[in-house]
Amino acid sequence: MDFNKFDSRALAEAGALMTILDANTGEPITDNGKPCCVRVRGVASKSMQAKMRERQKAAMMKRSAKKKSKIKEDPEAQVMEDIHLQLVEGAAPYIIGFENVERGGEPATADDAEWFLDLTFPKMGMVVDDEGKPVMTETVEE
């Protein structure tokens, strides 16, 4: 039996085609009846493992440089957009292509991944207690 058909790493490398859903309705987005899709490479692919290794090394080097620096970053100055952009940067390398998606009248490519991911923003709802009243503090004790 040829076990190449069980090569999950090769399948991860080829990526999976995923239909893009409308962020508000959850319905598939189509263009003239054809689904708009994004092709996403799997985390088990050899190329993604290599990219994650590179990012980890870069992050370690950055942390090491910060320790030597006298400039201290203020973690309180970070806003949700900063976190969103970090997530976009982390997710973009997984995107290897699109189908029926255009950017400015031209077919979108893998190079458009960050643009595509930044078209939406995480929805931030009000935190409420068991009675449905807004919670205005961030501490458990209160």
Coordinates of N, CA and C in Angstrom, one line a residue:
M1 N 0.8 -1.2 0.0 CA 0.0 0.0 0.0 C 0.9 1.2 0.0
D2 N 0.5 2.2 -0.8 CA 1.3 3.4 -0.9 C 0.8 4.4 0.2
F3 N 1.7 4.6 1.1 CA 1.3 5.4 2.3 C 1.4 6.9 2.0
N4 N 1.8 7.3 0.8 CA 1.9 8.7 0.5 C 0.5 9.4 0.6
K5 N -0.6 8.6 0.4 CA -1.9 9.1 0.4 C -2.3 9.5 1.9
F6 N -1.5 9.1 2.9 CA -1.7 9.5 4.2 C -0.8 10.7 4.7
D7 N -0.2 11.3 3.7 CA 0.8 12.4 4.1 C 0.0 13.7 4.4
S8 N -0.3 13.8 5.7 CA -1.1 15.0 6.2 C -0.2 16.3 6.1
R9 N 1.1 16.1 6.1 CA 1.9 17.3 6.0 C 1.9 17.9 4.6
A10 N 1.8 17.1 3.6 CA 1.7 17.5 2.2 C 0.3 18.2 2.0
L11 N -0.7 17.6 2.6 CA -2.1 18.3 2.5 C -2.1 19.6 3.2
A12 N -1.4 19.7 4.3 CA -1.3 21.0 5.1 C -0.5 22.0 4.2
E13 N 0.5 21.6 3.5 CA 1.3 22.5 2.6 C 0.4 23.0 1.5
A14 N -0.4 22.1 0.9 CA -1.3 22.5 -0.2 C -2.3 23.5 0.2
G15 N -2.8 23.4 1.5 CA -3.8 24.3 2.0 C -5.2 23.9 1.7
A16 N -6.1 24.4 2.5 CA -7.5 24.1 2.3 C -8.2 25.4 1.9
L17 N -9.2 25.2 1.0 CA -10.0 26.3 0.5 C -11.1 26.5 1.4
M18 N -11.3 27.8 1.9 CA -12.3 28.1 2.9 C -13.2 29.2 2.4
T19 N -14.5 29.0 2.4 CA -15.4 30.0 2.0 C -15.4 31.2 2.9
I20 N -15.4 32.4 2.4 CA -15.4 33.6 3.2 C -16.9 33.9 3.6
L21 N -17.1 34.1 4.9 CA -18.4 34.4 5.4 C -18.5 35.9 5.7
D22 N -19.7 36.5 5.6 CA -20.0 37.8 5.9 C -19.9 37.9 7.4
A23 N -19.1 38.9 7.9 CA -18.9 39.0 9.4 C -20.1 39.4 10.1
N24 N -21.1 40.0 9.5 CA -22.3 40.4 10.2 C -23.4 39.4 10.1
T25 N -23.5 38.7 9.0 CA -24.6 37.7 8.8 C -24.2 36.2 9.0
G26 N -22.9 36.0 8.8 CA -22.5 34.6 8.8 C -22.7 33.8 7.5
E27 N -23.3 34.5 6.5 CA -23.6 33.9 5.3 C -22.4 33.9 4.3
P28 N -22.3 32.9 3.5 CA -21.2 32.9 2.5 C -21.2 34.0 1.5
I29 N -20.1 34.6 1.2 CA -20.0 35.7 0.3 C -19.8 35.1 -1.1
T30 N -20.5 35.6 -2.1 CA -20.4 35.0 -3.4 C -20.2 36.2 -4.4
D31 N -19.6 35.8 -5.6 CA -19.5 36.8 -6.7 C -20.1 36.1 -7.9
N32 N -21.2 36.6 -8.3 CA -22.0 36.0 -9.5 C -22.2 34.5 -9.3
G33 N -22.6 34.2 -8.0 CA -22.9 32.8 -7.7 C -21.8 31.9 -7.4
K34 N -20.5 32.4 -7.5 CA -19.3 31.6 -7.2 C -18.9 32.0 -5.8
P35 N -18.5 31.1 -5.0 CA -18.1 31.4 -3.6 C -16.8 32.2 -3.6
C36 N -16.7 33.2 -2.7 CA -15.4 33.9 -2.5 C -14.7 33.1 -1.4
C37 N -13.4 32.7 -1.8 CA -12.7 31.8 -0.9 C -11.3 32.3 -0.6
V38 N -10.7 31.8 0.5 CA -9.3 32.0 0.8 C -8.7 30.6 1.0
R39 N -7.5 30.5 0.5 CA -6.8 29.2 0.7 C -5.8 29.4 1.8
V40 N -5.9 28.5 2.8 CA -5.1 28.6 4.0 C -4.2 27.4 4.2
R41 N -3.0 27.6 4.4 CA -2.0 26.5 4.6 C -2.1 26.1 6.1
G42 N -1.9 24.8 6.3 CA -2.0 24.2 7.6 C -0.8 24.4 8.5
V43 N -1.0 24.4 9.8 CA 0.1 24.6 10.7 C 1.1 23.5 10.7
A44 N 0.7 22.3 10.2 CA 1.6 21.1 10.2 C 2.5 21.2 8.9
S45 N 2.3 22.1 8.0 CA 3.2 22.2 6.8 C 4.6 22.5 7.2
K46 N 5.5 22.0 6.5 CA 6.9 22.2 6.7 C 7.3 23.7 6.6
S47 N 6.7 24.4 5.6 CA 7.0 25.8 5.4 C 6.5 26.6 6.6
M48 N 5.3 26.3 7.1 CA 4.8 27.1 8.2 C 5.6 26.8 9.5
Q49 N 6.0 25.6 9.7 CA 6.9 25.3 10.8 C 8.2 26.1 10.8
A50 N 8.7 26.2 9.6 CA 9.9 27.0 9.4 C 9.7 28.5 9.7
K51 N 8.5 29.0 9.2 CA 8.2 30.4 9.4 C 8.0 30.7 10.9
M52 N 7.3 29.8 11.6 CA 7.1 29.9 13.1 C 8.4 29.9 13.8
R53 N 9.4 29.1 13.4 CA 10.7 29.0 14.0 C 11.4 30.4 13.8
E54 N 11.3 30.9 12.6 CA 12.0 32.2 12.3 C 11.4 33.3 13.2
R55 N 10.0 33.3 13.3 CA 9.4 34.4 14.1 C 9.7 34.2 15.6
Q56 N 9.8 33.0 16.1 CA 10.2 32.8 17.5 C 11.6 33.3 17.7
K57 N 12.5 33.0 16.8 CA 13.9 33.5 17.0 C 14.0 35.0 17.0
A58 N 13.2 35.6 16.1 CA 13.2 37.1 16.0 C 12.6 37.7 17.3
A59 N 11.6 37.1 17.8 CA 11.0 37.6 19.0 C 12.0 37.4 20.2
M60 N 12.7 36.3 20.2 CA 13.7 36.2 21.3 C 14.8 37.2 21.2
M61 N 15.2 37.5 20.0 CA 16.3 38.5 19.8 C 15.7 39.9 20.2
K62 N 14.5 40.2 19.9 CA 13.9 41.5 20.2 C 13.8 41.6 21.8
R63 N 13.4 40.5 22.4 CA 13.3 40.6 23.9 C 14.7 40.8 24.5
S64 N 15.7 40.1 23.9 CA 17.0 40.3 24.4 C 17.5 41.7 24.3
A65 N 17.2 42.3 23.1 CA 17.6 43.7 22.9 C 16.9 44.7 23.8
K66 N 15.6 44.4 24.1 CA 14.9 45.2 25.0 C 15.5 45.2 26.4
K67 N 16.0 44.1 26.8 CA 16.6 44.0 28.2 C 17.8 44.9 28.3
K68 N 18.5 45.0 27.2 CA 19.7 45.8 27.2 C 19.4 47.3 27.1
S69 N 18.2 47.6 26.5 CA 17.8 49.0 26.3 C 17.3 49.6 27.6
K70 N 17.6 50.9 27.8 CA 17.1 51.6 28.9 C 15.7 52.2 28.7
I71 N 15.2 52.1 27.4 CA 13.9 52.5 27.1 C 12.9 51.5 27.5
K72 N 11.9 51.8 28.3 CA 10.9 50.9 28.7 C 9.6 51.2 28.0
E73 N 8.9 50.2 27.4 CA 7.7 50.3 26.8 C 6.6 50.3 27.8
D74 N 5.5 51.1 27.6 CA 4.4 51.2 28.5 C 3.3 50.2 28.0
P75 N 3.1 49.1 28.7 CA 2.1 48.1 28.3 C 0.7 48.7 28.4
E76 N 0.5 49.7 29.2 CA -0.8 50.3 29.4 C -1.2 51.1 28.2
A77 N -0.2 51.5 27.3 CA -0.5 52.3 26.2 C -1.0 51.5 25.0
Q78 N -1.1 50.2 25.1 CA -1.5 49.4 24.0 C -3.0 49.4 23.9
V79 N -3.5 49.5 22.7 CA -5.0 49.5 22.4 C -5.3 48.3 21.6
M80 N -6.6 48.0 21.5 CA -7.1 46.8 20.8 C -6.6 46.7 19.4
E81 N -6.4 47.9 18.7 CA -5.9 47.9 17.3 C -4.5 47.2 17.3
D82 N -3.6 47.5 18.3 CA -2.3 46.9 18.4 C -2.4 45.4 18.4
I83 N -3.3 44.9 19.2 CA -3.4 43.5 19.4 C -4.0 42.9 18.0
H84 N -4.9 43.6 17.5 CA -5.5 43.2 16.2 C -4.4 43.1 15.1
L85 N -3.6 44.1 15.0 CA -2.5 44.1 14.0 C -1.5 43.0 14.3
Q86 N -1.2 42.7 15.5 CA -0.3 41.5 15.9 C -1.0 40.2 15.4
L87 N -2.3 40.1 15.6 CA -3.0 38.9 15.1 C -3.0 38.8 13.6
V88 N -3.2 39.9 12.9 CA -3.1 40.0 11.4 C -1.7 39.5 11.0
E89 N -0.7 40.1 11.6 CA 0.7 39.7 11.2 C 0.9 38.3 11.4
G90 N 0.4 37.7 12.5 CA 0.6 36.3 12.7 C -0.2 35.4 11.8
A91 N -1.3 35.8 11.4 CA -2.2 34.9 10.6 C -1.9 35.0 9.1
A92 N -1.4 36.2 8.6 CA -1.2 36.4 7.2 C -0.3 35.4 6.5
P93 N 0.7 34.9 7.1 CA 1.6 33.9 6.4 C 0.8 32.6 6.1
Y94 N -0.2 32.3 6.7 CA -1.0 31.1 6.5 C -1.8 31.2 5.2
I95 N -2.1 32.4 4.7 CA -2.9 32.6 3.5 C -2.0 32.5 2.3
I96 N -2.4 31.5 1.4 CA -1.6 31.3 0.2 C -2.3 31.7 -1.1
G97 N -3.5 32.1 -1.0 CA -4.3 32.5 -2.2 C -5.7 32.8 -1.9
F98 N -6.4 33.3 -3.0 CA -7.8 33.6 -2.9 C -8.5 33.1 -4.2
E99 N -9.8 33.0 -4.1 CA -10.6 32.7 -5.3 C -11.8 33.6 -5.3
N100 N -12.0 34.3 -6.4 CA -13.2 35.2 -6.6 C -13.1 36.4 -5.6
V101 N -11.9 36.8 -5.3 CA -11.7 38.0 -4.4 C -10.8 38.9 -5.2
E102 N -11.2 40.2 -5.2 CA -10.5 41.2 -5.9 C -10.1 42.4 -4.9
R103 N -9.0 43.0 -5.3 CA -8.6 44.2 -4.5 C -8.4 45.3 -5.6
G104 N -9.2 46.3 -5.6 CA -9.1 47.4 -6.5 C -9.2 46.9 -8.0
G105 N -10.1 45.9 -8.2 CA -10.4 45.5 -9.5 C -9.4 44.4 -10.0
E106 N -8.4 44.0 -9.3 CA -7.4 43.0 -9.6 C -7.6 41.8 -8.7
P107 N -7.3 40.6 -9.2 CA -7.5 39.4 -8.3 C -6.5 39.5 -7.1
A108 N -7.0 39.2 -6.0 CA -6.2 39.2 -4.8 C -5.2 38.1 -4.8
T109 N -4.0 38.3 -4.2 CA -3.0 37.3 -4.2 C -2.6 37.1 -2.7
A110 N -1.7 36.2 -2.5 CA -1.2 36.0 -1.1 C -0.6 37.2 -0.5
D111 N 0.0 38.1 -1.4 CA 0.6 39.4 -0.9 C -0.5 40.3 -0.3
D112 N -1.8 40.0 -0.6 CA -2.9 40.9 -0.1 C -3.4 40.3 1.3
A113 N -2.8 39.3 1.8 CA -3.3 38.7 3.0 C -3.5 39.7 4.2
E114 N -2.5 40.5 4.5 CA -2.7 41.5 5.6 C -3.8 42.5 5.3
W115 N -3.9 43.0 4.1 CA -5.0 43.9 3.7 C -6.4 43.2 4.0
F116 N -6.5 41.9 3.5 CA -7.7 41.2 3.7 C -8.1 41.0 5.1
L117 N -7.1 40.6 5.9 CA -7.4 40.3 7.4 C -7.7 41.6 8.1
D118 N -7.2 42.7 7.6 CA -7.5 44.0 8.3 C -8.8 44.7 7.9
L119 N -9.6 44.0 7.0 CA -10.9 44.6 6.6 C -11.9 44.5 7.7
T120 N -11.7 43.6 8.7 CA -12.6 43.5 9.8 C -11.8 43.8 11.1
F121 N -12.6 44.0 12.1 CA -12.0 44.3 13.5 C -12.8 43.5 14.5
P122 N -12.1 43.0 15.5 CA -12.9 42.2 16.5 C -14.0 43.1 17.1
K123 N -15.1 42.4 17.3 CA -16.3 43.1 17.9 C -16.1 43.1 19.4
M124 N -16.2 44.2 20.0 CA -16.0 44.4 21.5 C -17.4 44.7 22.1
G125 N -17.9 43.7 22.9 CA -19.1 43.9 23.5 C -19.0 44.4 25.0
M126 N -20.0 45.0 25.5 CA -20.0 45.4 26.9 C -20.0 44.2 27.8
V127 N -19.2 44.2 28.9 CA -19.2 43.1 29.8 C -20.4 43.4 30.8
V128 N -21.2 42.4 31.0 CA -22.4 42.5 31.9 C -22.3 41.5 33.0
D129 N -23.0 41.8 34.1 CA -23.1 40.8 35.2 C -24.2 39.9 34.9
D130 N -24.6 39.0 35.9 CA -25.6 38.0 35.8 C -27.0 38.6 35.6
E131 N -27.2 39.9 36.0 CA -28.4 40.6 35.8 C -28.5 41.4 34.5
G132 N -27.4 41.3 33.7 CA -27.4 42.0 32.5 C -27.0 43.5 32.6
K133 N -26.5 43.9 33.8 CA -26.0 45.3 34.0 C -24.6 45.4 33.6
P134 N -24.2 46.6 33.0 CA -22.8 46.7 32.6 C -21.9 46.7 33.8
V135 N -20.8 46.0 33.6 CA -19.7 45.9 34.7 C -18.7 47.0 34.3
M136 N -18.5 47.9 35.3 CA -17.6 49.0 35.0 C -16.2 48.9 35.6
T137 N -16.0 47.8 36.3 CA -14.7 47.6 36.9 C -14.0 46.4 36.3
E138 N -12.7 46.3 36.5 CA -11.9 45.2 35.9 C -11.4 44.2 36.9
T139 N -11.8 44.5 38.2 CA -11.3 43.6 39.3 C -12.4 42.6 39.7
V140 N -12.0 41.4 40.0 CA -12.9 40.4 40.5 C -13.5 40.8 41.9
E141 N -12.7 41.3 42.7 CA -13.1 41.7 44.1 C -14.3 42.6 44.1
E142 N -14.4 43.5 43.2 CA -15.4 44.5 43.2 C -16.7 43.9 42.6

